Structures are given as structure tokens and as C-alpha cells.
C-alpha positions as YAML, in Angstrom:
chain: A
units: angstrom
residues:
- id: 1
  name: MET
  ca: [4.58, -14.22, -20.71]
- id: 2
  name: THR
  ca: [7.04, -15.67, -23.13]
- id: 3
  name: GLY
  ca: [10.62, -14.67, -23.93]
- id: 4
  name: SER
  ca: [13.87, -16.28, -25.33]
- id: 5
  name: CYS
  ca: [14.44, -19.65, -23.63]
- id: 6
  name: MET
  ca: [11.79, -18.84, -20.97]
- id: 7
  name: THR
  ca: [8.76, -21.01, -20.09]
- id: 8
  name: SER
  ca: [5.53, -19.04, -19.99]
- id: 9
  name: MET
  ca: [4.64, -17.31, -16.70]
- id: 10
  name: GLU
  ca: [1.13, -16.57, -15.47]
- id: 11
  name: ILE
  ca: [0.53, -12.84, -14.71]
- id: 12
  name: PHE
  ca: [-2.69, -11.47, -13.17]
- id: 13
  name: THR
  ca: [-3.81, -7.87, -12.52]
- id: 14
  name: VAL
  ca: [-6.01, -7.32, -9.46]
- id: 15
  name: ASP
  ca: [-7.75, -4.25, -8.12]
- id: 16
  name: ALA
  ca: [-7.21, -4.44, -4.18]
- id: 17
  name: PHE
  ca: [-9.07, -2.66, -1.43]
- id: 18
  name: THR
  ca: [-12.27, -2.23, -3.41]
- id: 19
  name: ASP
  ca: [-15.58, -3.90, -4.01]
- id: 20
  name: ARG
  ca: [-16.29, -2.30, -7.45]
- id: 21
  name: PRO
  ca: [-14.53, -2.29, -10.93]
- id: 22
  name: PHE
  ca: [-12.10, 0.44, -11.84]
- id: 23
  name: SER
  ca: [-11.30, 1.50, -8.31]
- id: 24
  name: GLY
  ca: [-8.94, 0.47, -5.61]
- id: 25
  name: ASN
  ca: [-5.32, -0.12, -6.27]
- id: 26
  name: PRO
  ca: [-4.21, -2.30, -9.19]
- id: 27
  name: ALA
  ca: [-1.33, -4.69, -8.74]
- id: 28
  name: ALA
  ca: [0.31, -7.28, -11.06]
- id: 29
  name: VAL
  ca: [0.82, -10.69, -9.63]
- id: 30
  name: CYS
  ca: [3.47, -12.99, -11.28]
- id: 31
  name: LEU
  ca: [3.36, -16.64, -10.34]
- id: 32
  name: VAL
  ca: [7.07, -17.96, -10.29]
- id: 33
  name: ARG
  ca: [6.59, -21.63, -10.46]
- id: 34
  name: SER
  ca: [9.46, -23.84, -9.31]
- id: 35
  name: GLN
  ca: [10.49, -24.62, -12.86]
- id: 36
  name: LEU
  ca: [10.96, -20.95, -13.49]
- id: 37
  name: ALA
  ca: [13.04, -20.15, -10.39]
- id: 38
  name: GLY
  ca: [16.35, -20.05, -12.21]
- id: 39
  name: GLN
  ca: [15.01, -17.88, -15.07]
- id: 40
  name: VAL
  ca: [13.36, -15.02, -13.18]
- id: 41
  name: ASP
  ca: [16.21, -13.11, -11.44]
- id: 42
  name: GLU
  ca: [16.06, -9.70, -9.79]
- id: 43
  name: ALA
  ca: [16.88, -7.92, -13.17]
- id: 44
  name: ARG
  ca: [14.09, -9.70, -14.95]
- id: 45
  name: MET
  ca: [11.65, -8.97, -12.19]
- id: 46
  name: GLN
  ca: [12.57, -5.22, -12.44]
- id: 47
  name: ALA
  ca: [12.18, -5.35, -16.19]
- id: 48
  name: ILE
  ca: [8.72, -6.95, -15.91]
- id: 49
  name: ALA
  ca: [7.57, -4.41, -13.24]
- id: 50
  name: ALA
  ca: [8.69, -1.53, -15.49]
- id: 51
  name: GLU
  ca: [6.76, -3.07, -18.42]
- id: 52
  name: MET
  ca: [3.64, -3.52, -16.28]
- id: 53
  name: ASN
  ca: [4.03, 0.21, -15.28]
- id: 54
  name: ILE
  ca: [1.66, 0.10, -12.31]
- id: 55
  name: SER
  ca: [2.50, 0.97, -8.74]
- id: 56
  name: GLU
  ca: [3.59, -2.52, -7.75]
- id: 57
  name: THR
  ca: [4.22, -5.89, -9.31]
- id: 58
  name: ALA
  ca: [4.36, -8.86, -6.96]
- id: 59
  name: PHE
  ca: [6.46, -11.96, -7.61]
- id: 60
  name: VAL
  ca: [5.36, -14.94, -5.65]
- id: 61
  name: SER
  ca: [7.46, -18.16, -5.67]
- id: 62
  name: GLU
  ca: [6.67, -21.71, -4.76]
- id: 63
  name: GLN
  ca: [8.86, -23.10, -1.88]
- id: 64
  name: ARG
  ca: [10.36, -26.50, -1.92]
- id: 65
  name: GLY
  ca: [7.85, -29.26, -1.62]
- id: 66
  name: GLY
  ca: [4.82, -27.01, -2.19]
- id: 67
  name: THR
  ca: [2.80, -25.77, -5.09]
- id: 68
  name: PHE
  ca: [0.53, -22.73, -5.64]
- id: 69
  name: GLU
  ca: [-2.43, -25.09, -5.64]
- id: 70
  name: SER
  ca: [-1.69, -26.85, -2.27]
- id: 71
  name: GLY
  ca: [1.12, -25.05, -0.41]
- id: 72
  name: THR
  ca: [0.72, -22.73, 2.60]
- id: 73
  name: LYS
  ca: [4.06, -20.94, 2.54]
- id: 74
  name: PHE
  ca: [5.64, -18.93, -0.35]
- id: 75
  name: SER
  ca: [8.27, -16.34, -0.87]
- id: 76
  name: LEU
  ca: [7.15, -12.80, -2.15]
- id: 77
  name: ARG
  ca: [8.90, -9.78, -3.52]
- id: 78
  name: TRP
  ca: [7.51, -6.39, -4.70]
- id: 79
  name: PHE
  ca: [8.79, -4.05, -7.37]
- id: 80
  name: THR
  ca: [7.59, -0.62, -8.45]
- id: 81
  name: PRO
  ca: [8.51, 0.43, -12.09]
- id: 82
  name: THR
  ca: [11.80, 1.69, -10.78]
- id: 83
  name: CYS
  ca: [12.87, -0.19, -7.73]
- id: 84
  name: GLU
  ca: [12.24, -3.08, -5.30]
- id: 85
  name: VAL
  ca: [10.35, -2.08, -2.00]
- id: 86
  name: PRO
  ca: [10.47, -3.87, 1.34]
- id: 87
  name: LEU
  ca: [6.67, -3.90, 1.97]
- id: 88
  name: CYS
  ca: [3.50, -3.56, -0.08]
- id: 89
  name: GLY
  ca: [0.09, -4.18, 1.30]
- id: 90
  name: HIS
  ca: [-2.08, -3.97, -1.83]
- id: 91
  name: ALA
  ca: [0.10, -6.30, -3.83]
- id: 92
  name: THR
  ca: [0.09, -8.84, -0.93]
- id: 93
  name: MET
  ca: [-3.65, -8.63, -0.93]
- id: 94
  name: ALA
  ca: [-3.77, -9.08, -4.64]
- id: 95
  name: THR
  ca: [-1.37, -12.12, -4.46]
- id: 96
  name: SER
  ca: [-3.62, -13.67, -1.74]
- id: 97
  name: ALA
  ca: [-6.69, -13.13, -3.89]
- id: 98
  name: VAL
  ca: [-4.95, -14.84, -6.82]
- id: 99
  name: LEU
  ca: [-3.94, -17.84, -4.88]
- id: 100
  name: PHE
  ca: [-7.26, -18.22, -3.00]
- id: 101
  name: ASN
  ca: [-9.62, -17.38, -5.87]
- id: 102
  name: ALA
  ca: [-7.95, -17.89, -9.19]
- id: 103
  name: VAL
  ca: [-5.56, -20.74, -8.43]
- id: 104
  name: GLY
  ca: [-7.99, -22.42, -6.09]
- id: 105
  name: ASN
  ca: [-5.77, -22.92, -3.02]
- id: 106
  name: LEU
  ca: [-8.14, -24.23, -0.41]
- id: 107
  name: ASN
  ca: [-6.10, -23.56, 2.69]
- id: 108
  name: SER
  ca: [-7.57, -21.04, 5.15]
- id: 109
  name: GLN
  ca: [-4.36, -19.28, 5.72]
- id: 110
  name: LEU
  ca: [-1.20, -18.53, 3.72]
- id: 111
  name: GLU
  ca: [2.24, -17.24, 4.70]
- id: 112
  name: PHE
  ca: [4.59, -15.11, 2.64]
- id: 113
  name: VAL
  ca: [8.35, -14.91, 3.41]
- id: 114
  name: THR
  ca: [9.31, -11.25, 2.62]
- id: 115
  name: GLN
  ca: [12.01, -8.61, 3.40]
- id: 116
  name: SER
  ca: [9.73, -7.42, 6.13]
- id: 117
  name: GLY
  ca: [9.43, -10.83, 7.77]
- id: 118
  name: THR
  ca: [6.68, -13.45, 7.44]
- id: 119
  name: LEU
  ca: [3.26, -12.03, 6.55]
- id: 120
  name: LYS
  ca: [0.00, -13.87, 6.94]
- id: 121
  name: ALA
  ca: [-3.21, -13.86, 4.85]
- id: 122
  name: ALA
  ca: [-6.37, -15.50, 5.96]
- id: 123
  name: LYS
  ca: [-9.61, -16.18, 3.95]
- id: 124
  name: ASN
  ca: [-12.67, -15.02, 5.81]
- id: 125
  name: GLY
  ca: [-15.72, -15.71, 3.68]
- id: 126
  name: ASP
  ca: [-15.63, -13.11, 0.79]
- id: 127
  name: TYR
  ca: [-12.88, -11.14, 2.58]
- id: 128
  name: ILE
  ca: [-9.16, -11.56, 3.06]
- id: 129
  name: THR
  ca: [-7.45, -10.43, 6.21]
- id: 130
  name: LEU
  ca: [-3.71, -9.46, 6.20]
- id: 131
  name: ASP
  ca: [-1.65, -9.68, 9.41]
- id: 132
  name: PHE
  ca: [0.93, -6.88, 8.99]
- id: 133
  name: PRO
  ca: [3.34, -5.35, 11.58]
- id: 134
  name: LEU
  ca: [2.40, -1.88, 12.90]
- id: 135
  name: ASN
  ca: [4.97, 0.86, 12.19]
- id: 136
  name: PRO
  ca: [4.65, 3.58, 14.74]
- id: 137
  name: CYS
  ca: [5.55, 7.11, 14.02]
- id: 138
  name: VAL
  ca: [7.02, 9.67, 16.34]
- id: 139
  name: PRO
  ca: [6.62, 13.48, 16.44]
- id: 140
  name: GLU
  ca: [8.63, 15.35, 13.84]
- id: 141
  name: ASP
  ca: [9.86, 18.95, 14.00]
- id: 142
  name: THR
  ca: [7.56, 20.66, 11.53]
- id: 143
  name: ALA
  ca: [10.14, 23.31, 10.73]
- id: 144
  name: THR
  ca: [12.66, 20.68, 9.43]
- id: 145
  name: GLN
  ca: [10.07, 19.51, 6.91]
- id: 146
  name: GLN
  ca: [8.47, 22.77, 6.13]
- id: 147
  name: ASP
  ca: [9.69, 22.94, 2.51]
- id: 148
  name: LEU
  ca: [8.59, 19.44, 1.67]
- id: 149
  name: ILE
  ca: [5.23, 19.91, 3.32]
- id: 150
  name: LYS
  ca: [4.60, 23.05, 1.32]
- id: 151
  name: GLN
  ca: [5.26, 21.20, -1.93]
- id: 152
  name: VAL
  ca: [2.69, 18.53, -0.94]
- id: 153
  name: VAL
  ca: [-0.26, 20.34, 0.51]
- id: 154
  name: GLY
  ca: [0.39, 23.97, -0.42]
- id: 155
  name: ASP
  ca: [-1.38, 26.34, 1.99]
- id: 156
  name: LEU
  ca: [-3.70, 23.80, 3.66]
- id: 157
  name: PRO
  ca: [-3.38, 24.12, 7.45]
- id: 158
  name: VAL
  ca: [-1.42, 21.32, 9.18]
- id: 159
  name: SER
  ca: [-1.99, 20.36, 12.85]
- id: 160
  name: GLU
  ca: [0.64, 17.63, 13.24]
- id: 161
  name: VAL
  ca: [3.61, 16.07, 11.68]
- id: 162
  name: GLU
  ca: [5.06, 12.67, 12.66]
- id: 163
  name: PHE
  ca: [7.67, 10.34, 11.01]
- id: 164
  name: SER
  ca: [7.87, 6.51, 10.84]
- id: 165
  name: PRO
  ca: [11.64, 5.64, 11.01]
- id: 166
  name: THR
  ca: [10.97, 1.98, 10.03]
- id: 167
  name: THR
  ca: [9.23, 2.83, 6.75]
- id: 168
  name: GLY
  ca: [10.52, 6.27, 5.92]
- id: 169
  name: LYS
  ca: [7.05, 7.69, 5.68]
- id: 170
  name: LEU
  ca: [6.24, 11.25, 6.85]
- id: 171
  name: LEU
  ca: [2.68, 11.61, 8.24]
- id: 172
  name: VAL
  ca: [1.16, 15.03, 7.76]
- id: 173
  name: ARG
  ca: [-2.22, 15.62, 9.50]
- id: 174
  name: LEU
  ca: [-4.38, 18.33, 8.27]
- id: 175
  name: SER
  ca: [-6.30, 20.57, 10.69]
- id: 176
  name: ASN
  ca: [-9.82, 19.64, 11.58]
- id: 177
  name: GLU
  ca: [-11.36, 22.55, 9.65]
- id: 178
  name: VAL
  ca: [-10.17, 21.06, 6.39]
- id: 179
  name: GLY
  ca: [-12.87, 19.19, 4.52]
- id: 180
  name: ARG
  ca: [-12.82, 16.05, 2.58]
- id: 181
  name: GLU
  ca: [-13.28, 17.94, -0.70]
- id: 182
  name: GLU
  ca: [-10.02, 19.84, 0.03]
- id: 183
  name: LEU
  ca: [-8.19, 16.58, 0.79]
- id: 184
  name: GLU
  ca: [-9.29, 15.11, -2.41]
- id: 185
  name: GLY
  ca: [-8.76, 18.23, -4.42]
- id: 186
  name: PHE
  ca: [-5.21, 19.46, -3.66]
- id: 187
  name: LYS
  ca: [-2.49, 18.76, -6.32]
- id: 188
  name: PRO
  ca: [0.98, 18.18, -4.92]
- id: 189
  name: ASN
  ca: [4.08, 19.64, -6.67]
- id: 190
  name: THR
  ca: [5.72, 16.33, -7.51]
- id: 191
  name: ALA
  ca: [8.67, 17.89, -9.15]
- id: 192
  name: GLY
  ca: [9.15, 20.27, -6.18]
- id: 193
  name: MET
  ca: [8.94, 17.27, -3.73]
- id: 194
  name: LEU
  ca: [11.93, 15.63, -5.52]
- id: 195
  name: GLN
  ca: [13.97, 18.87, -5.48]
- id: 196
  name: VAL
  ca: [13.64, 19.33, -1.69]
- id: 197
  name: GLN
  ca: [16.99, 18.51, -0.10]
- id: 198
  name: GLN
  ca: [16.31, 15.62, 2.32]
- id: 199
  name: LYS
  ca: [17.38, 12.08, 2.64]
- id: 200
  name: LYS
  ca: [15.17, 10.25, 5.03]
- id: 201
  name: VAL
  ca: [11.62, 10.65, 3.68]
- id: 202
  name: ARG
  ca: [10.51, 7.98, 1.06]
- id: 203
  name: GLY
  ca: [6.79, 8.70, 1.13]
- id: 204
  name: VAL
  ca: [4.31, 11.28, 2.50]
- id: 205
  name: ILE
  ca: [1.04, 10.40, 4.05]
- id: 206
  name: VAL
  ca: [-1.56, 13.22, 4.23]
- id: 207
  name: THR
  ca: [-4.43, 12.32, 6.61]
- id: 208
  name: MET
  ca: [-7.38, 13.81, 8.45]
- id: 209
  name: THR
  ca: [-10.20, 12.73, 10.65]
- id: 210
  name: GLY
  ca: [-13.04, 10.96, 8.88]
- id: 211
  name: LYS
  ca: [-15.76, 12.68, 10.86]
- id: 212
  name: GLY
  ca: [-18.70, 13.40, 8.63]
- id: 213
  name: ALA
  ca: [-17.41, 11.26, 5.75]
- id: 214
  name: VAL
  ca: [-19.99, 8.57, 5.32]
- id: 215
  name: HIS
  ca: [-19.10, 5.07, 4.15]
- id: 216
  name: ASP
  ca: [-22.50, 3.57, 4.02]
- id: 217
  name: ALA
  ca: [-25.48, 5.97, 3.67]
- id: 218
  name: ALA
  ca: [-28.04, 3.27, 4.76]
- id: 219
  name: SER
  ca: [-26.40, 2.76, 8.13]
- id: 220
  name: GLY
  ca: [-24.73, 6.12, 8.54]
- id: 221
  name: LEU
  ca: [-21.43, 4.46, 9.13]
- id: 222
  name: GLU
  ca: [-18.64, 6.98, 8.99]
- id: 223
  name: TYR
  ca: [-14.90, 6.63, 8.24]
- id: 224
  name: ASP
  ca: [-12.57, 6.95, 11.20]
- id: 225
  name: PHE
  ca: [-9.83, 8.55, 9.09]
- id: 226
  name: LEU
  ca: [-9.03, 9.66, 5.52]
- id: 227
  name: SER
  ca: [-5.76, 9.76, 3.72]
- id: 228
  name: ARG
  ca: [-3.72, 10.21, 0.49]
- id: 229
  name: TYR
  ca: [-0.22, 8.89, -0.15]
- id: 230
  name: PHE
  ca: [2.64, 10.17, -2.34]
- id: 231
  name: ALA
  ca: [5.97, 8.55, -3.07]
- id: 232
  name: PRO
  ca: [7.72, 10.02, -6.14]
- id: 233
  name: TRP
  ca: [11.17, 8.90, -4.72]
- id: 234
  name: VAL
  ca: [10.24, 5.29, -5.61]
- id: 235
  name: GLY
  ca: [8.43, 6.11, -8.93]
- id: 236
  name: ILE
  ca: [4.88, 6.48, -7.42]
- id: 237
  name: PRO
  ca: [3.57, 10.10, -7.72]
- id: 238
  name: GLU
  ca: [0.38, 9.03, -5.94]
- id: 239
  name: ASP
  ca: [-0.61, 5.57, -4.87]
- id: 240
  name: PRO
  ca: [-4.29, 4.75, -5.13]
- id: 241
  name: VAL
  ca: [-4.69, 2.70, -1.94]
- id: 242
  name: THR
  ca: [-1.68, 1.81, 0.16]
- id: 243
  name: GLY
  ca: [-1.55, -0.99, 2.65]
- id: 244
  name: SER
  ca: [2.02, -0.19, 3.96]
- id: 245
  name: ALA
  ca: [0.97, 3.41, 4.70]
- id: 246
  name: HIS
  ca: [-1.96, 2.04, 6.83]
- id: 247
  name: THR
  ca: [0.57, 0.21, 9.02]
- id: 248
  name: VAL
  ca: [1.55, 3.71, 10.07]
- id: 249
  name: LEU
  ca: [-1.88, 5.24, 9.91]
- id: 250
  name: ALA
  ca: [-3.47, 2.46, 12.15]
- id: 251
  name: SER
  ca: [-0.86, 3.10, 14.87]
- id: 252
  name: TYR
  ca: [-1.24, 6.85, 14.76]
- id: 253
  name: TRP
  ca: [-5.05, 6.99, 14.68]
- id: 254
  name: SER
  ca: [-5.42, 4.21, 17.32]
- id: 255
  name: ARG
  ca: [-3.57, 6.51, 19.68]
- id: 256
  name: ARG
  ca: [-5.60, 9.56, 18.71]
- id: 257
  name: LEU
  ca: [-9.03, 7.88, 18.68]
- id: 258
  name: GLY
  ca: [-8.54, 5.18, 21.33]
- id: 259
  name: LYS
  ca: [-9.72, 2.56, 19.04]
- id: 260
  name: THR
  ca: [-8.25, -0.79, 17.83]
- id: 261
  name: GLU
  ca: [-10.64, -1.37, 14.97]
- id: 262
  name: MET
  ca: [-11.16, 1.34, 12.41]
- id: 263
  name: LEU
  ca: [-12.66, 2.07, 8.95]
- id: 264
  name: ALA
  ca: [-10.35, 4.09, 6.59]
- id: 265
  name: ARG
  ca: [-10.69, 5.58, 3.20]
- id: 266
  name: GLN
  ca: [-7.88, 6.48, 0.91]
- id: 267
  name: CYS
  ca: [-9.04, 9.50, -1.18]
- id: 268
  name: SER
  ca: [-7.15, 9.07, -4.39]
- id: 269
  name: PRO
  ca: [-9.01, 9.49, -7.74]
- id: 270
  name: ARG
  ca: [-9.59, 5.66, -7.82]
- id: 271
  name: GLY
  ca: [-10.14, 5.48, -4.05]
- id: 272
  name: GLY
  ca: [-10.57, 2.47, -1.83]
- id: 273
  name: PHE
  ca: [-11.34, 1.48, 1.74]
- id: 274
  name: LEU
  ca: [-9.76, -0.72, 4.46]
- id: 275
  name: ARG
  ca: [-10.64, -2.05, 7.86]
- id: 276
  name: VAL
  ca: [-7.67, -1.79, 10.11]
...
């Protein structure tokens, strides 16, 4: 990237949480090298994110004494096209992939200093593992969110509603009789969601059990749970695959299934899978 009086900046686009092209969640990754630190302020970051016009753009910066090629600790910020967000999983995954695979950083583990604390990424063969905090959710009075839920899932039956106070995400679990096709097929009323009078919800997770949804036909391996995620309040009508939502989902489904390792599928049109 070039601009008036600005040294060029490397920008990558990466599809996270997928093993095939044109799926997963795309993120832009901007490498803010030390010589650019004084030129890339918050306003410029937001302008670049708006220009990229995908769900998240990550800005990773070298820390004193380290470079992208050899350092182990960096600062990291995330922007949607309309605002900065405190946590983004897929853009962190994309940033890690750029540093490990494109830049050639040979360290086995990297750390990112963020608004949500220090996050870690480890290279494990062909995979990258992120160490993110869990964000538990608590039961929410369905009646208080009835109007919003209606705008999201329409008449699909709901069995449970919880809320994560640390992330502002509302978790809506569909009843067991709902099938994967119905989860993938419903269309939320985005305009209606924005019109509902509420202040605390910043994103809505719709989830259901993964029973019967096969990940690998050869082995018969099934997903533990499925989900979709909507956040029009921060400029994201639907996010393809959402790492931050899975910090809530992992906590919820671990309690419900009694498991600490799970396979998840986010059922957006692009789609993607995660091991949590």
C-alpha cells in the first residue's frame, strides 16, 4: 500500500478455519513494521479496514527489538469496516499464518498483546493452535430477548438462551428437532435486529447439536455442535467463521456435552470448522 508520505505496507488476505479455497473466513493482515509506527494511527487503520471491506482487518506491529522475521511478541489490533473490536479469532489465526508461513518466522510460538490480554499462537505441523480465554455465558430470560430472537431465527423453535457478559454475545440454542438444513437455510431480518430496542447485545450466536452432521464420511466423525453468528451492530450482518464466538460456544457445549475437546462447524454460506 502507498499513500502520501507513507512507506509501502504489506497487506495479505487469508482464509482462516478452512482447508480449501473460497471457504472459511477471510481476513486482511497488515504488517506495521517499526518504520511505519508513526504513520499508521487509529484513524488510518479504520480507513484501511473500511477499504478492505471484509469482516476484520488485523494490524500487527513489531515490538521494540524484534522483527516479524525473528520476534516472538507483537501488538495486534482488529477492525471491522465500521469500528475496532476487542477480540477476533479468525484474524488472529490469519495473522499467525502470515508470520509463520509467508514471512518465515521460525519460532514455534508467538504472542500477541491485545485489548483482550496476551494471546498465544503455536505452530503444530500444518496446523496453528490459538490459546484464547473462555468467555462463559449465563442463562438469560428468554422473554427479555423475545423480539430480537424473532428477528434472527423467525419461528424456529428455541430450547435455551444464554448471554456472555464479557463479549456481549447472545447464545440462542435451537431445539433438537431442528435439522442442519434449517440452521443453514434461515435468513435473519438484519434491519429488524438493528431496530430492536436493546443495549447490551453486540452479536447473536445461533447454535444446535451436531448429532448426525458428518465431518468426515470415511471415518464417520461427527461434529459436536453447529452454529451461525450475526453482528450487524458492528457492521457484520453474518460472519463466515468466528473464533471469538467459539470462546463462548466452547464453554457452553463443554458443560452440555461433558467434553473438553470438540469439533465444531460454522454453517455460513462459506463455512468452516474448528477444533476447540
